[in-house]
């Protein structure tokens, strides 16, 4: 009797299945909108999804019958510990603990905007590792994070910091010159918790005293970094605006090229041949030109933005038309976190169909992160990462800016409009 009673109590304490009723369910692989669909969630994962799913008696119900459900979105290029106002000299006064607090705020903003997974590609003091672990431990709310730790770069390059005079002897923690120093840095980042390795192959926009089109790491150094990271089971992402650095990164075996701004025909062909993902942060240009000066960005950065912004969008279109693999990455932190969706309409304006833009932030992004079997689609066995919007994103991609329901791994973090009926 007592045994039966305790079994009953255990069963009651277990999270029962939850049935989410969706007015429409977007199947990202086929691009089909399935009317009156049900997603059956069991704990952290999806048990079943589709039109003919019957909810078991006793299942909790979530009514999204006026909404379109889609998989949680993925941004493969964010900097949660950064804010637009940290870009120029003001950023020098922001401590790593303060950056971490900023990251706590931005992790939550990103999740509530519908991004249930994000890749953080560059942070100081392993603040990103702390964020990831805090989220996984349930201490703070945020997307499931994949993090790089401090990005690798050459002395005086985009991933160093050139704002201070020589007598301050400042050097960013990810600086490493030469193949063996770079390999040692890869090992160190992995030692302290990096999931992937981020490297600065070319110059950049937000850095002082360099040019986006100019190579920084040599091919030899990039090869060493990619080989070391892969040997230790980690993927690699290279910041590369310039055509030469993009090709060097691809030839070195880097897994994704970030920014990709000045990619040429040969670079696009190489990316296709190697299966390298290209990431184009093409919303940034709007924000930097409109708000950058007010945010304290260097005037040099705004000048450089004027040189690359438009070309990056044109090259995005070329790479897309050529059939290159493109993953959704926005460089949030340069612009305010939570506005990640604003890149979707730009991607559509520059050539993608809405469903393709959504795939870049779901199935494609999941593949790049190596979680193609866990995230990116609402299918049995995957994490129960589900978001909902009013309206049809295939007709109007900007509805992704009004996410009103967010479930991550079976837990609801946002629910603005639905009514819950428990049976
Ligand atoms: N973090 C990048 C850099 O400083 C931002 C580039 C922004 N511009 C753009 N058009 N995507 O280089």
XYZ file of C-alpha atoms and ligand atoms in Angstrom:
435
model
C 0.000 0.000 0.000
C 2.728 2.385 1.019
C 4.751 1.418 -2.051
C 1.801 2.103 -4.332
C 1.195 5.436 -2.642
C 4.802 6.543 -3.090
C 4.745 5.443 -6.728
C 1.661 7.559 -7.259
C 3.369 10.505 -5.576
C 6.458 10.103 -7.754
C 4.305 9.972 -10.869
C 2.513 13.156 -9.804
C 5.810 14.941 -9.215
C 7.182 14.051 -12.651
C 6.498 16.702 -15.264
C 3.544 15.318 -17.194
C 3.469 15.618 -20.947
C 2.459 19.005 -22.318
C 0.409 19.408 -25.482
C 0.903 22.648 -27.383
C -1.917 23.403 -29.800
C -0.731 25.520 -32.701
C -3.014 27.294 -35.157
C -0.246 26.576 -37.633
C 3.041 24.750 -37.290
C 5.921 25.705 -39.559
C 7.822 22.678 -40.788
C 11.068 24.373 -41.677
C 12.477 21.533 -43.779
C 9.566 21.432 -46.215
C 8.388 25.004 -45.748
C 4.886 23.692 -45.072
C 2.480 25.324 -42.647
C 0.482 22.574 -40.974
C -2.903 23.770 -39.694
C -4.231 22.721 -36.275
C -1.095 20.934 -35.214
C -0.135 19.596 -31.812
C 3.334 19.427 -30.323
C 3.609 16.853 -27.576
C 6.416 17.714 -25.178
C 7.793 15.178 -22.742
C 10.142 16.754 -20.223
C 12.871 18.466 -22.211
C 12.152 16.932 -25.572
C 9.529 16.659 -28.267
C 7.722 13.333 -28.350
C 5.520 13.951 -31.378
C 4.458 16.827 -33.605
C 1.930 17.219 -36.400
C -1.730 17.324 -37.335
C -2.750 13.896 -36.037
C -1.125 13.909 -32.648
C -3.435 12.909 -29.814
C -2.609 14.355 -26.401
C -2.699 11.736 -23.632
C -5.242 12.205 -20.859
C -3.719 14.293 -18.087
C -1.412 16.238 -20.349
C -1.112 19.954 -19.647
C -2.330 22.090 -22.517
C -0.958 25.255 -24.000
C -3.309 27.034 -26.366
C -1.511 28.700 -29.267
C -4.419 28.100 -31.623
C -4.315 31.716 -32.811
C -0.583 31.552 -33.538
C 2.084 30.095 -35.774
C 4.573 27.842 -33.988
C 8.119 27.444 -35.200
C 11.367 26.070 -33.807
C 13.377 28.256 -31.445
C 15.717 30.510 -33.403
C 19.519 30.322 -33.376
C 21.953 33.231 -33.705
C 25.468 31.954 -34.396
C 27.232 35.278 -33.841
C 26.523 37.248 -30.690
C 28.525 39.043 -28.003
C 26.249 38.960 -24.965
C 28.766 40.744 -22.745
C 29.006 43.686 -25.170
C 26.787 46.695 -25.632
C 26.902 49.324 -28.371
C 28.193 51.882 -25.866
C 31.212 49.687 -25.016
C 32.526 49.964 -28.593
C 34.747 53.044 -28.270
C 36.790 54.450 -25.408
C 34.009 53.968 -22.866
C 34.485 50.218 -23.106
C 37.955 50.510 -21.570
C 36.394 51.315 -18.203
C 34.116 48.291 -18.110
C 35.442 45.479 -15.906
C 34.998 41.796 -16.703
C 32.563 41.373 -13.778
C 30.536 44.311 -15.113
C 30.583 42.773 -18.606
C 29.314 39.546 -17.093
C 26.387 41.361 -15.497
C 25.662 42.890 -18.888
C 25.718 39.379 -20.292
C 23.134 38.192 -17.759
C 20.766 40.927 -18.910
C 21.394 40.274 -22.601
C 21.116 36.502 -22.352
C 17.578 36.935 -21.051
C 16.703 39.546 -23.700
C 17.946 37.184 -26.415
C 15.949 34.227 -25.119
C 12.759 36.264 -24.745
C 13.184 37.444 -28.356
C 12.834 33.804 -29.432
C 16.481 32.732 -29.673
C 16.743 29.495 -27.730
C 20.321 28.800 -28.848
C 23.164 31.252 -29.439
C 26.849 31.066 -30.215
C 28.913 33.665 -28.366
C 32.037 34.367 -30.403
C 34.313 36.453 -28.232
C 34.205 37.605 -24.613
C 36.741 38.666 -21.991
C 37.782 36.732 -18.919
C 35.739 33.650 -19.829
C 32.642 35.598 -18.835
C 30.854 33.691 -21.614
C 31.741 30.348 -20.036
C 30.237 31.604 -16.758
C 27.066 32.686 -18.573
C 26.732 29.332 -20.315
C 27.204 27.422 -17.078
C 24.878 29.714 -15.115
C 22.169 29.175 -17.701
C 22.694 25.409 -17.794
C 22.580 25.256 -13.986
C 19.291 27.171 -13.981
C 20.686 30.168 -12.078
C 19.879 32.671 -14.831
C 17.699 32.680 -17.947
C 19.177 32.597 -21.406
C 19.583 30.633 -24.607
C 21.602 27.421 -24.625
C 25.054 28.887 -25.301
C 28.079 27.744 -27.257
C 31.005 29.971 -26.336
C 34.520 30.716 -27.538
C 36.212 32.536 -24.662
C 38.715 35.215 -25.726
C 39.111 35.347 -29.525
C 42.545 34.621 -30.958
C 44.276 37.404 -32.866
C 47.593 38.918 -33.876
C 49.337 41.693 -31.959
C 47.676 44.960 -32.924
C 44.905 43.217 -34.868
C 41.125 43.311 -34.673
C 41.035 40.972 -31.676
C 43.707 42.936 -29.817
C 42.794 46.386 -28.473
C 44.761 49.356 -29.785
C 43.023 52.144 -27.908
C 45.693 52.692 -25.251
C 49.090 54.346 -25.641
C 52.175 52.079 -25.624
C 53.147 52.937 -22.041
C 50.020 51.093 -20.839
C 51.404 47.871 -22.383
C 47.900 46.546 -22.960
C 47.377 43.344 -24.841
C 44.131 41.403 -25.187
C 44.161 37.960 -23.604
C 43.576 36.156 -26.910
C 46.631 37.600 -28.673
C 48.973 34.905 -29.995
C 51.537 35.288 -32.785
C 52.914 32.329 -34.683
C 51.518 28.823 -35.188
C 52.732 27.358 -31.903
C 51.702 30.309 -29.757
C 48.313 30.125 -31.446
C 48.068 26.389 -30.788
C 48.909 27.031 -27.131
C 46.142 29.627 -26.990
C 43.660 27.155 -28.452
C 44.618 24.680 -25.722
C 44.308 27.339 -23.027
C 40.837 28.418 -24.163
C 39.680 24.816 -24.197
C 41.200 24.282 -20.758
C 39.000 27.089 -19.419
C 35.794 25.905 -21.041
C 35.564 27.068 -24.659
C 33.174 25.092 -26.860
C 34.709 26.497 -30.022
C 37.623 28.632 -31.172
C 37.112 32.120 -32.596
C 39.930 33.758 -34.513
C 40.389 37.117 -36.175
C 41.729 36.409 -39.639
C 41.387 39.941 -41.027
C 41.107 43.495 -39.810
C 37.779 44.916 -38.734
C 35.408 47.813 -38.454
C 35.181 48.416 -34.717
C 38.942 48.127 -34.100
C 41.438 50.997 -34.182
C 44.217 51.233 -36.734
C 43.449 48.342 -39.041
C 41.524 47.703 -42.241
C 38.713 45.166 -42.801
C 40.206 44.140 -46.145
C 43.704 43.443 -44.816
C 44.793 39.959 -43.736
C 46.042 39.552 -40.155
C 46.678 35.879 -39.371
C 48.714 34.115 -42.049
C 47.482 30.950 -43.742
C 50.056 28.993 -41.742
C 48.708 30.320 -38.437
C 45.091 29.666 -39.441
C 45.987 26.095 -40.405
C 47.612 25.539 -37.021
C 44.586 26.945 -35.183
C 42.045 24.909 -37.154
C 44.082 21.718 -36.843
C 44.616 22.115 -33.096
C 40.967 22.941 -32.443
C 39.705 20.052 -34.557
C 42.128 17.639 -32.956
C 40.645 18.622 -29.586
C 37.104 18.221 -30.911
C 36.209 21.902 -31.290
C 34.887 23.856 -34.239
C 36.375 27.113 -35.438
C 34.936 30.445 -36.541
C 37.005 33.111 -38.283
C 36.246 36.815 -38.384
C 37.170 37.704 -41.977
C 36.010 40.694 -43.994
C 38.751 40.667 -46.639
C 38.711 38.444 -49.720
C 42.179 37.012 -49.048
C 41.527 36.209 -45.386
C 38.233 34.560 -46.258
C 40.011 32.228 -48.685
C 42.855 31.567 -46.250
C 40.339 30.681 -43.536
C 38.433 28.320 -45.812
C 41.614 26.649 -47.076
C 42.809 26.258 -43.483
C 39.649 24.270 -42.715
C 37.866 26.860 -40.561
C 34.193 25.864 -40.096
C 32.544 29.258 -40.515
C 33.571 32.605 -41.926
C 32.106 35.533 -39.985
C 31.145 38.801 -41.725
C 32.371 37.554 -45.137
C 31.954 41.143 -46.343
C 34.365 41.335 -49.267
C 34.159 37.716 -50.402
C 34.932 37.268 -54.118
C 33.819 34.663 -56.695
C 36.722 32.391 -55.874
C 35.928 32.643 -52.161
C 32.308 31.707 -52.757
C 33.369 28.731 -54.872
C 35.835 27.624 -52.192
C 33.190 27.912 -49.467
C 30.878 25.679 -51.486
C 33.631 23.173 -52.211
C 34.707 22.939 -48.536
C 31.180 23.109 -47.135
C 32.207 26.152 -45.093
C 29.364 28.186 -43.602
C 29.273 31.880 -44.395
C 27.812 34.244 -41.828
C 26.816 37.722 -42.982
C 25.849 40.180 -40.234
C 24.010 42.413 -42.671
C 21.713 44.258 -40.279
C 24.666 45.892 -38.490
C 25.218 48.454 -41.223
C 21.856 50.146 -40.564
C 22.510 50.433 -36.862
C 26.136 51.584 -37.075
C 25.388 54.313 -39.598
C 22.296 55.564 -37.753
C 23.354 55.167 -34.111
C 27.100 54.440 -34.020
C 28.324 57.994 -33.451
C 25.817 58.542 -30.619
C 26.889 55.228 -29.053
C 30.513 56.418 -28.972
C 31.886 54.291 -31.801
C 35.158 55.638 -33.235
C 34.729 57.908 -36.251
C 37.279 55.641 -37.926
C 34.862 52.729 -37.445
C 31.985 54.611 -39.011
C 34.195 55.457 -41.993
C 35.167 51.789 -42.389
C 31.515 50.785 -42.124
C 30.720 53.041 -45.060
C 33.311 51.110 -47.081
C 32.086 47.602 -46.321
C 28.384 47.731 -45.384
C 26.831 47.933 -48.823
C 29.356 45.551 -50.399
C 28.619 43.007 -47.696
C 24.931 43.016 -48.623
C 25.716 42.663 -52.327
C 28.081 39.803 -51.591
C 25.498 38.163 -49.365
C 23.198 38.108 -52.372
C 25.906 36.656 -54.621
C 26.827 33.934 -52.138
C 23.171 33.057 -51.647
C 22.502 32.857 -55.390
C 25.604 30.693 -55.846
C 24.246 28.211 -53.286
C 26.757 28.727 -50.471
C 25.772 27.563 -46.997
C 24.652 30.555 -44.938
C 23.984 30.584 -41.206
C 22.183 33.363 -39.364
C 24.598 35.423 -37.293
C 24.089 39.046 -36.399
C 26.944 40.341 -34.186
C 24.438 41.463 -31.534
C 26.310 43.641 -29.079
C 27.307 45.980 -31.888
C 23.537 46.733 -31.951
C 21.177 46.121 -28.979
C 20.490 42.508 -27.944
C 16.944 41.343 -28.529
C 16.824 43.075 -31.918
C 18.445 40.032 -33.563
C 15.309 39.470 -35.662
C 15.932 42.724 -37.521
C 18.372 40.899 -39.773
C 15.594 38.700 -41.205
C 13.908 41.414 -43.298
C 17.331 42.533 -44.592
C 18.128 38.969 -45.692
C 14.796 38.821 -47.501
C 15.333 42.250 -49.056
C 18.698 41.030 -50.392
C 17.414 37.856 -52.002
C 16.426 35.083 -49.629
C 12.924 33.703 -49.442
C 11.479 34.009 -45.925
C 11.657 30.226 -45.427
C 15.351 30.279 -46.394
C 16.084 33.071 -43.935
C 14.294 31.018 -41.253
C 16.274 27.899 -42.198
C 19.514 29.862 -41.856
C 18.496 30.486 -38.219
C 17.225 26.963 -37.525
C 18.313 23.860 -39.453
C 21.413 25.473 -41.013
C 22.580 27.143 -37.808
C 22.053 23.901 -35.891
C 24.228 22.058 -38.420
C 27.003 24.610 -38.037
C 26.891 24.205 -34.258
C 27.000 20.414 -34.543
C 23.542 20.042 -32.971
C 21.649 19.233 -36.155
C 19.972 16.290 -34.418
C 18.960 18.288 -31.309
C 17.806 21.724 -32.442
C 16.486 23.598 -35.460
C 13.270 21.664 -36.074
C 10.133 20.567 -34.255
C 10.585 16.816 -34.572
C 10.496 13.815 -32.211
C 13.550 13.471 -29.991
C 14.725 17.048 -30.358
C 14.880 19.656 -27.619
C 11.473 21.183 -27.039
C 12.514 24.632 -28.260
C 9.329 26.226 -29.570
C 8.355 29.820 -30.225
C 5.149 31.380 -31.500
C 4.152 34.496 -33.377
C 0.865 35.927 -34.549
C 0.624 35.956 -38.328
C 2.479 34.173 -41.072
C 6.268 34.599 -41.198
C 6.357 33.208 -44.744
C 4.274 36.173 -45.901
C 5.683 38.778 -43.554
C 9.059 37.918 -42.075
C 8.869 40.892 -39.704
C 6.352 39.042 -37.489
C 9.495 37.395 -36.070
C 9.970 40.696 -34.254
C 6.870 39.971 -32.193
C 7.543 36.596 -30.620
C 4.994 36.120 -27.827
C 5.744 32.584 -26.657
C 9.099 30.996 -25.895
C 9.704 27.457 -24.683
C 13.261 26.213 -24.241
C 13.854 22.538 -23.497
C 10.279 22.117 -22.343
C 10.237 25.111 -20.033
C 8.111 28.175 -20.820
C 10.010 31.468 -20.477
C 7.534 33.733 -22.175
C 3.815 33.492 -22.707
C 2.134 36.828 -23.348
C -1.200 35.803 -24.748
C -2.168 32.204 -24.335
C -4.588 30.707 -21.862
C -3.672 27.492 -20.132
C -6.155 24.742 -19.462
C -4.989 22.002 -17.185
C -6.956 18.795 -17.262
N 32.493 43.199 -35.374
C 32.564 43.591 -36.743
C 33.817 44.391 -36.994
O 34.150 45.208 -36.160
C 31.371 44.396 -37.118
C 31.207 44.661 -38.543
C 29.938 45.400 -38.745
N 29.712 45.817 -40.100
C 29.072 45.100 -40.996
N 28.834 45.637 -42.133
N 28.694 43.914 -40.775
O 34.466 44.229 -37.960
